[in-house]
Amino acid sequence: MATDQRLRLPIGIQTFSEIREGGYYYVDKTPVIERLIHQSKYYFLSRPRRFGKSLLLDTLSCLFEGRKALFEGLYIHDKWDWQARHPVIRLSFGSGVLQNRAELDMRIRHQLSDNRETLELAPPAETDIAGEFTDLIKAANQKHGQRAVVLIDEYDKPILDNIRDPERARELREGLKNLYSVLKDADPHLHFVLLTGVSKFSKVSLFSGLNNLRDITLLPEYSTICGYTDDDLDTVFAPELPGLDREAIRQWYNGYRWGGQEVTSVYNPFDVLLLLQNRQFGPYWFESATPTFLVDLLKERGVFTPELTAWHSRPALLSRFDVDDISTDALLFQTGYLTLKNIHEEVPNRPLYELGLPNQEVEISLNEALLPVLGVSHAIFDELVIRLPRLLKAADMAGLEAHMKALYAGLPHDWYRNNPIAQYEGHYASVFYSHFAALGVQVTVEDASHHGRVDMTIDFGGHIYIFEFKVVEQLPEGKALEQIKAKGYADKYRAAGKPIHLIGVEFSSEQRQIVAFDVESA
């Protein structure tokens, strides 16, 4: 809803009625919601945390309950049959950490009982959880004369909270499967079903039999169902924008995309609202939960960090997510640290996904979180944040060379012995890219096709730096500086009118040190 006057910022508010009645900004999602409701019956949606999934479910709940006044002025207001009111059953696993099947079953029974009270239904006969849930759906349909709506939020959280303990995670998965299995046979009594969460567990493992569950996660027509678009920022939040650098907002926070290039990219609402409140840029979304599990997993598997900027994947890998089999691609994508940049079809009907970091917030924060894993301690990074930007602004080449040598000399010796990632061939180039990316300077990875090399450009402080970093034992042929010149990377930057510096950095993994640092102006 576009407005000229300043309203309240709905930070952390997931209740639709509170936003509509409390004088808050609201981005009208009802055009997408109307399409959703009229197209199908059973839906599944995965989005990263803090993307507005709970508010979406609450909006649907108010709509099916027929709370017409809340929708005044919104797209759907005169397109909805307000006479048909459906009983709504709400389940959420968002709060607390459940550690075993008994705790999960207790939580489920408690929520089923709450729903009975809300819908004014008689207590159930003594039965198991599946029986109780079935009974609740049937009773709601019979008492209210309309089929029931089931909305499940954070459907996967009990499993994700225990993902480091596979046995416990499997036990909780079976408990949830027992609950969700009810939906298939309850079909005659159901009007609409939506499950939302962060991850996409395989249908077989969690929704056995529920074959008609439509996954809308990557469907272009639902790409903006959660999150804010550029247009939303420029209209709804227009009164808040003066005094903020609009292009910087885009660079820092936009860029999440669920579909190919034709799809509108979105902002994480949490980031936008905190920026508008605090009036300064910060990694608000990233800092709202530490991705410990992700960092640990990348450490175990050895990740080539320059590849995070252009990661190629197949659709099957993006949804390969189960207790005993989590693909790195699926984990990075579903948690929101990588997003879809493009979809190619080299072979007809066999799409390939190009993934990348969504924006500057994630690039800075994820690389900073990975630096200790790569052997660069917080103390070294704190020093680097002060020193490195000064060297780049001054184009101090001798200082840059000394800085690089000190960086690699500072990687602890015992760390090499005790750390699997140190044996990983992409390690040295990862340190090189990540320590620049974590600074927040504009880094473009030109080529990350070989783990022993990274070609990258840095545009900062009025200068353009084009680096080739290579490990000489892995790529003995040719001087790094000559390779940069041969590849012609400088050509596309000449129009910028800034001084261009070509820097070839050669590293010996045997000596664990830089053995050549060649500089030339383009």
Short mmCIF file of C-alpha atoms in Angstrom, two decimals:
data_model
loop_
_atom_site.label_atom_id
_atom_site.label_comp_id
_atom_site.label_asym_id
_atom_site.label_seq_id
_atom_site.Cartn_x
_atom_site.Cartn_y
_atom_site.Cartn_z
CA MET A 1 0.00 0.00 0.00
CA ALA A 2 1.69 3.24 -1.17
CA THR A 3 1.50 6.10 1.28
CA ASP A 4 2.96 9.60 1.73
CA GLN A 5 2.86 9.61 5.50
CA ARG A 6 5.28 7.74 7.71
CA LEU A 7 3.85 4.65 9.37
CA ARG A 8 5.30 2.17 11.87
CA LEU A 9 7.84 -0.44 10.75
CA PRO A 10 6.50 -3.99 11.33
CA ILE A 11 9.75 -5.42 12.74
CA GLY A 12 9.23 -8.98 13.94
CA ILE A 13 5.42 -8.76 13.66
CA GLN A 14 3.90 -11.90 12.17
CA THR A 15 0.27 -11.14 12.99
CA PHE A 16 -1.70 -9.80 10.02
CA SER A 17 -4.40 -8.14 12.15
CA GLU A 18 -1.82 -6.27 14.24
CA ILE A 19 -0.15 -4.88 11.10
CA ARG A 20 -3.47 -3.86 9.52
CA GLU A 21 -4.95 -2.30 12.66
CA GLY A 22 -1.79 -0.91 14.25
CA GLY A 23 -0.75 1.70 11.67
CA TYR A 24 2.12 -0.32 10.14
CA TYR A 25 3.43 -0.45 6.59
CA TYR A 26 2.06 -3.46 4.70
CA VAL A 27 3.13 -4.86 1.33
CA ASP A 28 0.01 -6.28 -0.33
CA LYS A 29 0.62 -9.97 -1.05
CA THR A 30 -3.03 -10.75 -1.81
CA PRO A 31 -2.66 -10.79 -5.66
CA VAL A 32 -0.29 -13.77 -5.32
CA ILE A 33 -2.40 -15.31 -2.54
CA GLU A 34 -5.55 -15.20 -4.72
CA ARG A 35 -3.75 -17.09 -7.50
CA LEU A 36 -2.46 -19.64 -4.99
CA ILE A 37 -5.89 -20.41 -3.58
CA HIS A 38 -7.61 -20.76 -6.95
CA GLN A 39 -4.99 -22.93 -8.67
CA SER A 40 -4.65 -25.96 -6.43
CA LYS A 41 -5.30 -27.43 -2.97
CA TYR A 42 -2.11 -28.89 -1.43
CA TYR A 43 1.00 -26.70 -1.35
CA PHE A 44 4.55 -26.71 -0.08
CA LEU A 45 6.78 -23.61 0.12
CA SER A 46 10.40 -23.40 1.20
CA ARG A 47 12.08 -20.06 1.98
CA PRO A 48 15.05 -19.09 4.19
CA ARG A 49 14.41 -17.94 7.77
CA ARG A 50 12.95 -14.48 8.45
CA PHE A 51 11.39 -14.16 5.02
CA GLY A 52 7.78 -13.61 6.10
CA LYS A 53 6.47 -17.19 5.91
CA SER A 54 4.63 -16.91 9.24
CA LEU A 55 2.96 -13.63 8.19
CA LEU A 56 1.88 -15.30 4.92
CA LEU A 57 0.19 -18.13 6.87
CA ASP A 58 -1.50 -15.69 9.23
CA THR A 59 -2.80 -13.66 6.27
CA LEU A 60 -4.27 -16.86 4.76
CA SER A 61 -5.81 -17.74 8.10
CA CYS A 62 -7.58 -14.34 8.35
CA LEU A 63 -8.80 -14.67 4.76
CA PHE A 64 -10.34 -18.14 5.25
CA GLU A 65 -11.89 -17.02 8.55
CA GLY A 66 -13.66 -14.27 6.59
CA ARG A 67 -12.20 -11.28 8.47
CA LYS A 68 -13.24 -8.85 5.75
CA ALA A 69 -12.44 -5.56 7.51
CA LEU A 70 -8.71 -6.42 7.68
CA PHE A 71 -8.53 -6.59 3.87
CA GLU A 72 -10.12 -3.24 3.12
CA GLY A 73 -8.09 -1.39 0.49
CA LEU A 74 -6.21 -4.54 -0.54
CA TYR A 75 -6.37 -6.20 -3.97
CA ILE A 76 -8.45 -9.18 -2.83
CA HIS A 77 -11.11 -7.24 -0.91
CA ASP A 78 -13.75 -7.19 -3.68
CA LYS A 79 -12.68 -10.50 -5.27
CA TRP A 80 -13.34 -12.84 -2.32
CA ASP A 81 -16.48 -14.64 -1.20
CA TRP A 82 -16.70 -13.40 2.39
CA GLN A 83 -19.74 -15.58 3.14
CA ALA A 84 -17.80 -18.87 2.89
CA ARG A 85 -15.88 -19.18 6.16
CA HIS A 86 -13.63 -22.19 6.70
CA PRO A 87 -12.41 -23.66 10.00
CA VAL A 88 -8.62 -23.10 10.13
CA ILE A 89 -6.24 -25.55 11.85
CA ARG A 90 -2.84 -24.01 12.62
CA LEU A 91 0.29 -25.95 13.62
CA SER A 92 3.76 -24.47 14.15
CA PHE A 93 7.07 -25.93 15.28
CA GLY A 94 8.82 -22.57 15.40
CA SER A 95 9.36 -22.14 19.13
CA GLY A 96 11.81 -24.01 21.36
CA VAL A 97 14.04 -26.96 20.56
CA LEU A 98 12.47 -30.43 20.74
CA GLN A 99 15.01 -33.12 21.55
CA ASN A 100 13.16 -36.42 21.29
CA ARG A 101 10.02 -38.11 20.04
CA ALA A 102 8.25 -37.83 23.40
CA GLU A 103 8.74 -34.03 23.49
CA LEU A 104 7.56 -33.77 19.87
CA ASP A 105 4.45 -35.87 20.53
CA MET A 106 3.62 -33.77 23.59
CA ARG A 107 3.97 -30.56 21.53
CA ILE A 108 1.74 -31.98 18.78
CA ARG A 109 -0.99 -33.09 21.22
CA HIS A 110 -0.90 -29.69 22.92
CA GLN A 111 -1.41 -27.91 19.58
CA LEU A 112 -4.19 -30.26 18.48
CA SER A 113 -5.95 -29.59 21.78
CA ASP A 114 -5.54 -25.79 21.31
CA ASN A 115 -7.11 -26.02 17.85
CA ARG A 116 -10.06 -27.97 19.27
CA GLU A 117 -10.67 -25.24 21.83
CA THR A 118 -10.44 -22.46 19.24
CA LEU A 119 -12.88 -24.27 16.95
CA GLU A 120 -15.17 -25.14 19.91
CA LEU A 121 -15.01 -28.90 19.34
CA ALA A 122 -15.65 -31.64 21.91
CA PRO A 123 -12.62 -33.45 23.43
CA PRO A 124 -11.44 -36.40 21.31
CA ALA A 125 -11.82 -40.07 22.08
CA GLU A 126 -8.62 -41.67 23.42
CA THR A 127 -6.41 -42.49 20.42
CA ASP A 128 -2.94 -41.99 18.95
CA ILE A 129 -1.70 -38.73 17.38
CA ALA A 130 -2.63 -39.66 13.81
CA GLY A 131 -6.13 -40.60 15.02
CA GLU A 132 -6.48 -37.35 16.98
CA PHE A 133 -5.42 -35.20 13.98
CA THR A 134 -7.81 -37.10 11.65
CA ASP A 135 -10.62 -36.65 14.17
CA LEU A 136 -9.87 -32.89 14.48
CA ILE A 137 -10.09 -32.34 10.69
CA LYS A 138 -13.35 -34.33 10.38
CA ALA A 139 -14.95 -32.70 13.42
CA ALA A 140 -14.02 -29.19 12.19
CA ASN A 141 -15.62 -29.92 8.80
CA GLN A 142 -18.80 -31.35 10.39
CA LYS A 143 -19.32 -28.63 13.01
CA HIS A 144 -18.64 -25.65 10.73
CA GLY A 145 -20.28 -27.03 7.58
CA GLN A 146 -17.21 -26.14 5.49
CA ARG A 147 -14.08 -28.14 4.75
CA ALA A 148 -11.05 -27.38 6.90
CA VAL A 149 -7.92 -25.38 6.05
CA VAL A 150 -4.61 -26.72 7.45
CA LEU A 151 -1.63 -24.34 7.76
CA ILE A 152 1.68 -25.73 9.07
CA ASP A 153 4.58 -23.38 9.84
CA GLU A 154 8.22 -24.47 10.31
CA TYR A 155 7.19 -28.02 9.42
CA ASP A 156 10.88 -29.12 9.43
CA LYS A 157 12.37 -27.26 12.40
CA PRO A 158 12.43 -30.19 14.87
CA ILE A 159 14.58 -32.13 12.37
CA LEU A 160 16.85 -29.20 11.48
CA ASP A 161 17.48 -28.43 15.16
CA ASN A 162 18.92 -31.95 15.52
CA ILE A 163 20.56 -32.41 12.14
CA ARG A 164 24.02 -32.93 13.71
CA ASP A 165 22.66 -35.98 15.54
CA PRO A 166 21.30 -38.21 12.73
CA GLU A 167 19.73 -40.77 15.04
CA ARG A 168 17.72 -38.17 16.93
CA ALA A 169 16.87 -36.33 13.68
CA ARG A 170 15.52 -39.59 12.18
CA GLU A 171 13.42 -40.22 15.29
CA LEU A 172 11.85 -36.73 15.01
CA ARG A 173 11.38 -37.13 11.26
CA GLU A 174 9.34 -40.32 11.89
CA GLY A 175 7.20 -38.44 14.43
CA LEU A 176 6.44 -35.67 11.91
CA LYS A 177 5.83 -38.17 9.11
CA ASN A 178 3.24 -39.85 11.36
CA LEU A 179 1.45 -36.47 11.69
CA TYR A 180 1.65 -35.41 8.02
CA SER A 181 0.56 -38.84 6.73
CA VAL A 182 -2.98 -38.01 7.95
CA LEU A 183 -3.46 -35.35 5.24
CA LYS A 184 -3.75 -37.86 2.37
CA ASP A 185 -6.78 -39.75 3.74
CA ALA A 186 -8.41 -36.61 5.14
CA ASP A 187 -8.84 -35.24 1.60
CA PRO A 188 -12.70 -35.19 1.58
CA HIS A 189 -12.63 -32.91 4.64
CA LEU A 190 -9.89 -30.52 3.44
CA HIS A 191 -10.27 -27.30 1.46
CA PHE A 192 -6.68 -26.01 1.40
CA VAL A 193 -3.30 -27.10 2.85
CA LEU A 194 0.01 -25.22 3.00
CA LEU A 195 3.23 -26.37 4.68
CA THR A 196 6.17 -23.97 4.94
CA GLY A 197 9.72 -24.36 6.19
CA VAL A 198 13.35 -23.66 5.39
CA SER A 199 14.36 -26.99 3.88
CA LYS A 200 12.79 -29.33 1.40
CA PHE A 201 12.93 -32.88 2.71
CA SER A 202 12.25 -35.56 0.13
CA LYS A 203 8.59 -36.50 -0.29
CA VAL A 204 9.39 -40.14 0.37
CA SER A 205 10.97 -39.47 3.74
CA LEU A 206 8.37 -37.08 5.13
CA PHE A 207 5.21 -36.93 3.01
CA SER A 208 4.82 -40.56 2.05
CA GLY A 209 1.66 -40.93 -0.03
CA LEU A 210 1.01 -37.18 -0.32
CA ASN A 211 1.87 -37.17 -4.04
CA ASN A 212 -0.37 -34.23 -4.87
CA LEU A 213 1.63 -31.79 -2.69
CA ARG A 214 2.57 -28.99 -5.12
CA ASP A 215 6.00 -27.50 -4.47
CA ILE A 216 5.82 -23.80 -5.42
CA THR A 217 9.33 -22.92 -4.16
CA LEU A 218 10.76 -22.34 -7.66
CA LEU A 219 7.63 -21.52 -9.64
CA PRO A 220 8.06 -18.09 -11.30
CA GLU A 221 4.48 -16.98 -10.53
CA TYR A 222 5.12 -17.37 -6.79
CA SER A 223 8.66 -15.96 -6.70
CA THR A 224 7.54 -12.80 -4.84
CA ILE A 225 5.11 -14.48 -2.40
CA CYS A 226 7.61 -13.69 0.40
CA GLY A 227 10.05 -10.77 0.52
CA TYR A 228 9.92 -7.19 -0.80
CA THR A 229 10.56 -6.15 -4.43
CA ASP A 230 12.32 -2.98 -5.61
CA ASP A 231 8.90 -1.63 -6.49
CA ASP A 232 7.63 -2.30 -2.93
CA LEU A 233 10.55 -0.32 -1.53
CA ASP A 234 9.99 2.62 -3.87
CA THR A 235 6.23 2.83 -3.25
CA VAL A 236 5.24 1.37 0.14
CA PHE A 237 8.38 2.47 1.98
CA ALA A 238 8.96 5.70 -0.01
CA PRO A 239 8.59 7.98 3.09
CA GLU A 240 11.50 6.13 4.77
CA LEU A 241 14.03 6.33 1.90
CA PRO A 242 15.25 9.97 2.01
CA GLY A 243 18.77 10.11 3.45
CA LEU A 244 19.65 6.54 2.43
CA ASP A 245 21.69 5.56 -0.65
CA ARG A 246 19.13 3.73 -2.78
CA GLU A 247 21.72 1.92 -4.94
CA ALA A 248 23.60 0.77 -1.83
CA ILE A 249 20.35 -0.71 -0.43
CA ARG A 250 20.03 -2.73 -3.64
CA GLN A 251 23.67 -3.91 -3.56
CA TRP A 252 23.54 -4.83 0.11
CA TYR A 253 20.17 -6.51 0.43
CA ASN A 254 18.44 -7.31 -2.88
CA GLY A 255 19.21 -10.33 -5.03
CA TYR A 256 17.23 -13.32 -3.70
CA ARG A 257 15.75 -15.08 -6.69
CA TRP A 258 13.57 -18.19 -6.95
CA GLY A 259 13.60 -18.81 -10.69
CA GLY A 260 15.52 -17.75 -13.81
CA GLN A 261 16.55 -14.26 -14.85
CA GLU A 262 12.98 -13.38 -15.87
CA VAL A 263 11.91 -13.59 -12.22
CA THR A 264 11.80 -10.48 -10.00
CA SER A 265 14.45 -10.58 -7.29
CA VAL A 266 13.47 -9.75 -3.70
CA TYR A 267 14.84 -8.33 -0.47
CA ASN A 268 14.74 -10.08 2.88
CA PRO A 269 12.11 -8.05 4.84
CA PHE A 270 14.04 -8.31 8.11
CA ASP A 271 17.06 -6.54 6.58
CA VAL A 272 15.00 -3.77 5.00
CA LEU A 273 13.03 -3.00 8.15
CA LEU A 274 16.11 -2.86 10.38
CA LEU A 275 17.96 -0.67 7.88
CA LEU A 276 15.02 1.75 7.79
CA GLN A 277 14.90 1.79 11.58
CA ASN A 278 18.64 2.08 12.32
CA ARG A 279 19.52 4.21 9.25
CA GLN A 280 22.79 2.34 8.78
CA PHE A 281 23.88 -0.72 6.81
CA GLY A 282 24.63 -3.92 8.69
CA PRO A 283 24.37 -7.72 8.29
CA TYR A 284 21.04 -7.83 10.16
CA TRP A 285 19.71 -11.06 8.65
CA PHE A 286 23.04 -12.89 8.82
CA GLU A 287 23.59 -11.97 12.47
CA SER A 288 20.10 -13.03 13.53
CA ALA A 289 21.30 -16.68 13.55
CA THR A 290 24.83 -18.06 13.35
CA PRO A 291 25.09 -20.71 10.59
CA THR A 292 27.27 -23.00 12.75
CA PHE A 293 26.05 -26.20 11.10
CA LEU A 294 26.72 -24.80 7.63
CA VAL A 295 30.23 -23.57 8.52
CA ASP A 296 31.09 -26.93 10.14
CA LEU A 297 29.85 -28.83 7.10
CA LEU A 298 31.78 -26.64 4.65
CA LYS A 299 34.86 -27.16 6.82
CA GLU A 300 34.45 -30.95 6.68
CA ARG A 301 33.78 -31.03 2.94
CA GLY A 302 36.31 -28.39 1.93
CA VAL A 303 34.68 -25.57 0.00
CA PHE A 304 36.40 -23.52 -2.70
CA THR A 305 35.07 -20.12 -1.62
CA PRO A 306 35.55 -18.27 -4.97
CA GLU A 307 33.10 -20.82 -6.39
CA LEU A 308 30.34 -19.41 -4.15
CA THR A 309 30.06 -16.56 -6.66
CA ALA A 310 29.26 -18.92 -9.59
CA TRP A 311 28.14 -22.33 -8.40
CA HIS A 312 26.59 -24.74 -10.89
CA SER A 313 24.03 -27.30 -9.84
CA ARG A 314 21.37 -29.68 -11.10
CA PRO A 315 17.73 -29.50 -9.93
CA ALA A 316 18.11 -32.93 -8.27
CA LEU A 317 20.98 -31.64 -6.10
CA LEU A 318 19.04 -28.57 -4.95
CA SER A 319 16.37 -30.77 -3.44
CA ARG A 320 18.64 -33.56 -2.16
CA PHE A 321 18.09 -32.88 1.49
CA ASP A 322 17.64 -35.64 4.03
CA VAL A 323 19.02 -36.59 7.40
CA ASP A 324 21.66 -38.91 5.94
CA ASP A 325 22.20 -37.16 2.63
CA ILE A 326 22.45 -33.37 2.48
CA SER A 327 24.02 -32.02 -0.68
CA THR A 328 26.17 -28.91 -0.16
CA ASP A 329 24.18 -27.24 -2.97
CA ALA A 330 20.84 -27.86 -1.24
CA LEU A 331 22.11 -26.67 2.12
CA LEU A 332 23.57 -23.40 0.77
CA PHE A 333 20.52 -22.71 -1.41
CA GLN A 334 17.73 -23.60 1.01
CA THR A 335 19.26 -21.68 3.91
CA GLY A 336 19.56 -18.55 1.74
CA TYR A 337 23.35 -18.23 1.45
CA LEU A 338 23.20 -18.94 -2.29
CA THR A 339 20.40 -17.96 -4.64
CA LEU A 340 19.42 -18.71 -8.24
CA LYS A 341 21.17 -16.45 -10.75
CA ASN A 342 20.18 -18.18 -13.97
CA ILE A 343 18.83 -21.37 -15.54
CA HIS A 344 20.52 -22.83 -18.65
CA GLU A 345 19.49 -25.74 -20.84
CA GLU A 346 22.53 -27.14 -22.65
CA VAL A 347 20.51 -30.30 -23.33
CA PRO A 348 16.75 -29.85 -23.95
CA ASN A 349 14.61 -30.34 -20.81
CA ARG A 350 17.70 -30.86 -18.61
CA PRO A 351 18.09 -27.52 -16.84
CA LEU A 352 21.30 -26.50 -15.10
CA TYR A 353 21.13 -23.97 -12.30
CA GLU A 354 23.67 -21.21 -11.85
CA LEU A 355 23.78 -20.18 -8.20
CA GLY A 356 25.60 -17.30 -6.55
CA LEU A 357 25.75 -15.12 -3.44
CA PRO A 358 22.57 -12.99 -3.37
CA ASN A 359 24.08 -9.72 -2.21
CA GLN A 360 26.87 -7.90 -0.41
CA GLU A 361 25.52 -8.65 3.08
CA VAL A 362 25.81 -12.41 2.50
CA GLU A 363 29.14 -12.18 0.63
CA ILE A 364 30.79 -10.18 3.42
CA SER A 365 29.28 -12.12 6.32
CA LEU A 366 29.64 -15.67 4.98
CA ASN A 367 33.26 -15.10 3.99
CA GLU A 368 33.98 -13.56 7.38
CA ALA A 369 32.38 -16.58 9.09
CA LEU A 370 34.53 -18.91 6.96
CA LEU A 371 37.87 -17.14 7.58
CA PRO A 372 38.59 -18.92 10.92
CA VAL A 373 37.88 -22.23 9.14
CA LEU A 374 40.48 -21.21 6.54
CA GLY A 375 43.00 -20.46 9.31
CA VAL A 376 42.60 -16.65 9.47
CA SER A 377 41.82 -15.83 13.10
CA HIS A 378 39.48 -13.04 14.24
CA ALA A 379 42.48 -11.14 15.60
CA ILE A 380 44.22 -11.19 12.19
CA PHE A 381 41.00 -10.19 10.44
CA ASP A 382 40.44 -7.24 12.84
CA GLU A 383 43.90 -5.95 11.90
CA LEU A 384 43.32 -6.57 8.22
CA VAL A 385 40.08 -4.51 8.20
CA ILE A 386 42.10 -1.43 9.18
CA ARG A 387 45.20 -2.03 7.05
CA LEU A 388 44.02 -3.47 3.73
CA PRO A 389 41.58 -0.70 2.62
CA ARG A 390 44.32 1.91 3.22
CA LEU A 391 46.76 -0.01 1.02
CA LEU A 392 44.18 -0.32 -1.76
CA LYS A 393 43.24 3.38 -1.63
CA ALA A 394 46.91 4.39 -1.82
CA ALA A 395 47.74 1.74 -4.49
CA ASP A 396 50.69 0.82 -2.24
CA MET A 397 52.01 -2.26 -4.06
CA ALA A 398 54.96 -2.93 -1.74
CA GLY A 399 52.55 -2.68 1.20
CA LEU A 400 50.10 -5.08 -0.51
CA GLU A 401 52.87 -7.63 -1.12
CA ALA A 402 54.02 -7.40 2.51
CA HIS A 403 50.39 -7.75 3.66
CA MET A 404 49.87 -10.91 1.55
CA LYS A 405 53.06 -12.51 2.82
CA ALA A 406 52.13 -11.73 6.43
CA LEU A 407 48.65 -13.19 5.86
CA TYR A 408 50.00 -16.58 4.69
CA ALA A 409 52.83 -16.58 7.25
CA GLY A 410 50.15 -16.13 9.93
CA LEU A 411 48.36 -19.40 9.11
CA PRO A 412 49.31 -21.53 12.16
CA HIS A 413 51.53 -24.59 11.59
CA ASP A 414 49.66 -26.98 13.88
CA TRP A 415 46.50 -25.85 12.13
CA TYR A 416 47.82 -27.43 8.89
CA ARG A 417 48.34 -30.76 10.65
CA ASN A 418 44.97 -30.91 12.39
CA ASN A 419 42.72 -29.51 9.70
CA PRO A 420 41.31 -31.48 6.76
CA ILE A 421 40.60 -28.28 4.81
CA ALA A 422 44.34 -27.42 4.80
CA GLN A 423 45.01 -30.48 2.65
CA TYR A 424 42.28 -29.38 0.26
CA GLU A 425 43.64 -28.07 -3.04
CA GLY A 426 41.41 -24.97 -3.12
CA HIS A 427 42.49 -23.75 0.29
CA TYR A 428 45.11 -21.10 -0.59
CA ALA A 429 43.03 -19.45 -3.31
CA SER A 430 40.05 -19.49 -0.91
CA VAL A 431 42.04 -17.53 1.69
CA PHE A 432 43.00 -15.03 -1.00
CA TYR A 433 39.42 -14.42 -2.23
CA SER A 434 37.64 -14.63 1.15
CA HIS A 435 39.85 -12.16 3.00
CA PHE A 436 39.04 -9.52 0.36
CA ALA A 437 35.32 -10.43 0.14
CA ALA A 438 34.93 -10.24 3.94
CA LEU A 439 36.18 -6.62 3.85
CA GLY A 440 33.17 -5.45 1.90
CA VAL A 441 35.14 -4.12 -1.09
CA GLN A 442 33.60 -4.81 -4.49
CA VAL A 443 35.04 -8.15 -5.63
CA THR A 444 34.25 -9.76 -9.00
CA VAL A 445 35.47 -13.32 -9.50
CA GLU A 446 36.42 -13.53 -13.19
CA ASP A 447 37.32 -17.22 -13.22
CA ALA A 448 37.08 -19.90 -10.54
CA SER A 449 37.24 -22.93 -12.83
CA HIS A 450 40.42 -24.41 -11.28
CA HIS A 451 40.90 -24.92 -7.53
CA GLY A 452 44.55 -23.92 -7.74
CA ARG A 453 43.76 -20.50 -9.15
CA VAL A 454 41.42 -17.55 -8.76
CA ASP A 455 41.19 -14.61 -11.17
CA MET A 456 39.41 -11.65 -9.61
CA THR A 457 38.89 -7.90 -9.88
CA ILE A 458 38.61 -5.42 -7.02
CA ASP A 459 37.07 -2.01 -7.63
CA PHE A 460 37.80 0.16 -4.61
CA GLY A 461 39.10 3.59 -3.62
CA GLY A 462 39.22 4.91 -7.18
CA HIS A 463 41.42 2.04 -8.42
CA ILE A 464 40.80 -1.24 -10.25
CA TYR A 465 42.97 -4.22 -9.28
CA ILE A 466 43.01 -7.35 -11.43
CA PHE A 467 44.60 -10.30 -9.64
CA GLU A 468 45.56 -13.76 -10.74
CA PHE A 469 46.46 -15.89 -7.72
CA LYS A 470 47.82 -19.34 -8.48
CA VAL A 471 49.48 -22.24 -6.69
CA VAL A 472 52.64 -23.01 -8.71
CA GLU A 473 52.72 -26.75 -7.86
CA GLN A 474 49.18 -27.14 -9.25
CA LEU A 475 49.65 -24.87 -12.28
CA PRO A 476 53.36 -24.78 -13.14
CA GLU A 477 52.91 -23.39 -16.67
CA GLY A 478 53.11 -19.63 -17.37
CA LYS A 479 53.57 -16.56 -15.21
CA ALA A 480 50.41 -15.35 -13.43
CA LEU A 481 50.88 -11.79 -14.73
CA GLU A 482 51.19 -12.98 -18.34
CA GLN A 483 47.98 -15.01 -17.95
CA ILE A 484 46.02 -11.89 -16.86
CA LYS A 485 47.25 -10.00 -19.90
CA ALA A 486 46.47 -12.92 -22.22
CA LYS A 487 42.91 -13.20 -20.88
CA GLY A 488 42.26 -9.47 -21.50
CA TYR A 489 40.28 -8.90 -18.27
CA ALA A 490 41.34 -5.21 -18.23
CA ASP A 491 39.51 -4.41 -21.48
CA LYS A 492 36.03 -4.24 -19.95
CA TYR A 493 37.22 -1.88 -17.19
CA ARG A 494 38.99 0.71 -19.35
CA ALA A 495 35.82 2.78 -19.89
CA ALA A 496 35.59 3.41 -16.12
CA GLY A 497 38.54 5.81 -16.43
CA LYS A 498 40.18 4.55 -13.22
CA PRO A 499 43.82 3.43 -12.93
CA ILE A 500 44.04 -0.33 -13.60
CA HIS A 501 46.67 -2.47 -11.83
CA LEU A 502 47.47 -6.02 -12.97
CA ILE A 503 48.92 -8.18 -10.19
CA GLY A 504 50.18 -11.75 -10.65
CA VAL A 505 50.53 -13.57 -7.33
CA GLU A 506 52.28 -16.96 -7.30
CA PHE A 507 52.15 -19.16 -4.24
CA SER A 508 54.13 -22.27 -3.32
CA SER A 509 52.18 -24.85 -1.29
CA GLU A 510 55.47 -26.53 -0.35
CA GLN A 511 56.94 -23.33 1.09
CA ARG A 512 53.44 -22.12 2.19
CA GLN A 513 54.38 -18.66 0.98
CA ILE A 514 54.10 -16.23 -1.92
CA VAL A 515 57.06 -16.75 -4.27
CA ALA A 516 56.25 -14.09 -6.88
CA PHE A 517 54.29 -10.81 -6.76
CA ASP A 518 54.44 -9.11 -10.18
CA VAL A 519 52.75 -5.78 -10.86
CA GLU A 520 52.04 -3.82 -14.02
CA SER A 521 49.74 -0.93 -14.97
CA ALA A 522 47.27 -1.49 -17.79
#
